[in-house]
CSV table of C-alpha atoms in Angstrom, one decimal:
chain,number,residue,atom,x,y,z
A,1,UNK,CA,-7.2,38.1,-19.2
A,2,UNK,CA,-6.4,41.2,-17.4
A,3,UNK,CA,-7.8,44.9,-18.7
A,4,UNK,CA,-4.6,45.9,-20.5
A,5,UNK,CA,-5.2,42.7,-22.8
A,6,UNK,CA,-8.3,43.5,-22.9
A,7,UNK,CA,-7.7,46.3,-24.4
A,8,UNK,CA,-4.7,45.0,-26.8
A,9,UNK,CA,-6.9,42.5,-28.3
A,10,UNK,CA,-9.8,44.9,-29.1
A,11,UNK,CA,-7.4,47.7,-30.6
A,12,UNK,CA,-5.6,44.8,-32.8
A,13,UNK,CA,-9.4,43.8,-33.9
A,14,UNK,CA,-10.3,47.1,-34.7
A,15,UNK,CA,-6.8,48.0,-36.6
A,16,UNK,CA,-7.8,44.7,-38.5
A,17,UNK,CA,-10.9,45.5,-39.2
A,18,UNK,CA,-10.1,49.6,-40.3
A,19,UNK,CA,-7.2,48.0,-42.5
A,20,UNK,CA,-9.9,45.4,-44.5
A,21,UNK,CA,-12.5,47.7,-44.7
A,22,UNK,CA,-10.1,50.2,-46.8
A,23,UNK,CA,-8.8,47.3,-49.1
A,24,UNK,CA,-12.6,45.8,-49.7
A,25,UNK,CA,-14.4,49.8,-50.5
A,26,UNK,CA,-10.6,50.8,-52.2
A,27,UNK,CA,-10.7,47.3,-54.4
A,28,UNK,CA,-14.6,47.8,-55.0
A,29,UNK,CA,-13.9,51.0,-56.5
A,30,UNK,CA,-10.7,50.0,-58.6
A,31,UNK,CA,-12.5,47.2,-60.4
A,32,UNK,CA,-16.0,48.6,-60.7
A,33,UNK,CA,-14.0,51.3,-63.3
A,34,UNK,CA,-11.8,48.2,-64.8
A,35,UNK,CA,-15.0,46.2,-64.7
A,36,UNK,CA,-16.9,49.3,-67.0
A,37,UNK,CA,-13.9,48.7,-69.3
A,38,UNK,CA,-14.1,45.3,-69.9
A,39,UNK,CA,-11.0,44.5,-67.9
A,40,UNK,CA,-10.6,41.8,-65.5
A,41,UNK,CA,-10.3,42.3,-61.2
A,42,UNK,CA,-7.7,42.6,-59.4
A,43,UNK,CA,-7.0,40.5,-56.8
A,44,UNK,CA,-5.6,41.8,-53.3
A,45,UNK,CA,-2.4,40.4,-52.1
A,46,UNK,CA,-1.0,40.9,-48.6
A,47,UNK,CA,2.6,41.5,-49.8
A,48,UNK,CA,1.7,44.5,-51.9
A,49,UNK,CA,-0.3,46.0,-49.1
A,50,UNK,CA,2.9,45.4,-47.1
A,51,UNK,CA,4.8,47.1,-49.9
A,52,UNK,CA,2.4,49.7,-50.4
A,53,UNK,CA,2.1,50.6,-45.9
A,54,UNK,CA,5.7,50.8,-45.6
A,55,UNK,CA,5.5,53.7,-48.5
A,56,UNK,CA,2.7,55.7,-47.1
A,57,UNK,CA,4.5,55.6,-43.7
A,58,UNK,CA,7.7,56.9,-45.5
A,59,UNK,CA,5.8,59.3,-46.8
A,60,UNK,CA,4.0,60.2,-43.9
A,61,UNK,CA,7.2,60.8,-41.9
A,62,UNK,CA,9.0,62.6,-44.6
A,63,UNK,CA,6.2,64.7,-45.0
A,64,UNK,CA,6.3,64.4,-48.4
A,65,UNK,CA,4.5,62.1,-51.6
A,66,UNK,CA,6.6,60.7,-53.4
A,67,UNK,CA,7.6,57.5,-55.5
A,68,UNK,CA,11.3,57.4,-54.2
A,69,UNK,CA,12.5,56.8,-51.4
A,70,UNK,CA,16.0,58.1,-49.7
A,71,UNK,CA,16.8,54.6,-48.4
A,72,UNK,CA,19.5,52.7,-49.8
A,73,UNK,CA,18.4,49.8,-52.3
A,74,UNK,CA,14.6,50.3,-52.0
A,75,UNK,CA,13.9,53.9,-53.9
A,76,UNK,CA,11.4,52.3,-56.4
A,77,UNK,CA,8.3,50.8,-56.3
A,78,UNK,CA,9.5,47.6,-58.3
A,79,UNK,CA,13.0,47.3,-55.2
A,80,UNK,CA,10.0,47.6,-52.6
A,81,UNK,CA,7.6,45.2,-53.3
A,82,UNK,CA,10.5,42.4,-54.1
A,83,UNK,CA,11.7,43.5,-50.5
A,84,UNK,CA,7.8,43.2,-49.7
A,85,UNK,CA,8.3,39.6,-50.9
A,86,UNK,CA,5.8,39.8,-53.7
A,87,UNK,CA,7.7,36.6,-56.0
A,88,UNK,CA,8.7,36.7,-59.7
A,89,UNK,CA,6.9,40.3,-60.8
A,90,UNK,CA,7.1,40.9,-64.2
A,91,UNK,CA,5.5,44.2,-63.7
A,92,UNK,CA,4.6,46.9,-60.9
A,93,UNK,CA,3.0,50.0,-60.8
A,94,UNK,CA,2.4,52.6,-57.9
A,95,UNK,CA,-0.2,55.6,-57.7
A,96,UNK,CA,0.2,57.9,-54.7
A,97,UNK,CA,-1.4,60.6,-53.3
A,98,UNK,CA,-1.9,63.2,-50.3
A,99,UNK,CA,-4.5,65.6,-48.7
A,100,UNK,CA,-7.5,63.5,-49.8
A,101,UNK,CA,-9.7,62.6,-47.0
A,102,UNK,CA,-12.2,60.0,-48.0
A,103,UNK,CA,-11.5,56.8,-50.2
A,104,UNK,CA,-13.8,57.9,-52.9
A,105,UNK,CA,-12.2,61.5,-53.4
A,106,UNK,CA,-8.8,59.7,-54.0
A,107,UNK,CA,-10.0,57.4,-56.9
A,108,UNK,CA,-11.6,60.2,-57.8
A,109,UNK,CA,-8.4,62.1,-58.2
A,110,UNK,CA,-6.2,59.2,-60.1
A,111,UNK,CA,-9.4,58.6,-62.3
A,112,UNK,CA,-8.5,62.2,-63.1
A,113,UNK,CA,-5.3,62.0,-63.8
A,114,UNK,CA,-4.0,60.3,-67.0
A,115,UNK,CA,-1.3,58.3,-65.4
A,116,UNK,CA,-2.7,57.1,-62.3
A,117,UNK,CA,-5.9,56.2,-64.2
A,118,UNK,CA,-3.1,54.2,-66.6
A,119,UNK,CA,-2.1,52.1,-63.4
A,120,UNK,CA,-5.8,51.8,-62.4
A,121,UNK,CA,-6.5,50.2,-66.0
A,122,UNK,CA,-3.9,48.3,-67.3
A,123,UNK,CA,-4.7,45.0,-68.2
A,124,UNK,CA,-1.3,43.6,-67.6
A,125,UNK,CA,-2.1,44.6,-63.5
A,126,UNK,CA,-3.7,41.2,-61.6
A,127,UNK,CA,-2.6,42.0,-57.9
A,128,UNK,CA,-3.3,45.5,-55.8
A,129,UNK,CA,-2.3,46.7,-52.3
A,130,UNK,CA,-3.5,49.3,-50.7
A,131,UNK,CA,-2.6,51.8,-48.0
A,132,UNK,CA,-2.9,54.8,-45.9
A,133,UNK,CA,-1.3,56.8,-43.5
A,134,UNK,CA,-2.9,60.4,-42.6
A,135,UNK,CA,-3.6,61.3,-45.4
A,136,UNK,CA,-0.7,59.9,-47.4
A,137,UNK,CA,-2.0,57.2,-50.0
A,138,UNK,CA,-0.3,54.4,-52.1
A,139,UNK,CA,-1.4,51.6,-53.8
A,140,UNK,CA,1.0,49.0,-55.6
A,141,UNK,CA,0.1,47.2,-58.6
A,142,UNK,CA,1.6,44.5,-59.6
A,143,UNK,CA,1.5,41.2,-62.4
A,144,UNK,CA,3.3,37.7,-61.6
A,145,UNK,CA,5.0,35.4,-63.7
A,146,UNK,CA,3.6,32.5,-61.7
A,147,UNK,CA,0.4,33.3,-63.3
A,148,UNK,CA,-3.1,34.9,-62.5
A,149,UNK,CA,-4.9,34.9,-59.3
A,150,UNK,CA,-7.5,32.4,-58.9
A,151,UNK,CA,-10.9,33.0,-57.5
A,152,UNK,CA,-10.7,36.5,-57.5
A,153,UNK,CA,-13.9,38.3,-55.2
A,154,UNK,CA,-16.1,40.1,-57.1
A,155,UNK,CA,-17.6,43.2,-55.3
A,156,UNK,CA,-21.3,43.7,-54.7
């Protein structure tokens, strides 16, 4: 391998690595407060982190948070994540957010607020995605009608 793949490989192992450690810490947090409730984890699905990526990027590069989009046929959160690919939801949420810094001071802001904590608790929610871009945040809830995940990680 010459340097410049080198260097490729070990940027796309690091990416990897940022983007998993955000969903494990985010995740813990989300289902330590469902957990103190009674409520069952969430389970982290690729599509919705998709979902939920593509939305912090618009919002990054609108400069703006927001739960709409401007582009033709995906303005909600339920037209993304069926764009996403996320099969047969029977229910989605979204909670978004901008200038927080750290992972905890953004739960801590939707814990705050009545209808971001809603998404955070609802017991019809199984799956969550997560994302960030600057300091734009969204994650995407969601519920399947193929069922509940199976073998959901619990956190430490």
């Amino acid at each position: 391998m010459n340097f410049i793949k080198i260097c490729l490989l070990f940027f796309i192992v690091a990416c990897t690595y940022a983007f998993d450690d955000l969903n494990r810490k985010m995740v813990c947090l989300v289902n330590k407060e469902r957990a103190k409730r009674g409520l069952p984890y969430l389970a982290i699905s690729s599509t919705l982190v998709n979902a939920a990526q593509k939305h912090s990027n618009y919002q990054y590069n609108k400069k703006t948070m927001t739960h709409e989009e401007n582009v033709s046929g995906y303005r909600k959160a339920m037209d993304r994540v069926l764009k996403a690919g996320f099969k047969n939801p029977s229910y989605v949420g979204e909670n978004v957010a901008h200038g927080q810094e750290t992972i905890e001071n953004v739960i801590k802001s939707w814990m705050n607020s009545s209808g971001h904590r809603s998404n955070i608790l609802d017991k019809n929610f199984t799956y969550i995605g997560i994302a960030r871009k600057g300091n734009y945040w969204t994650q995407d809830f969601a519920a399947s009608r193929n069922g509940k995940p199976k073998n959901v990680k619990k956190c430490p």
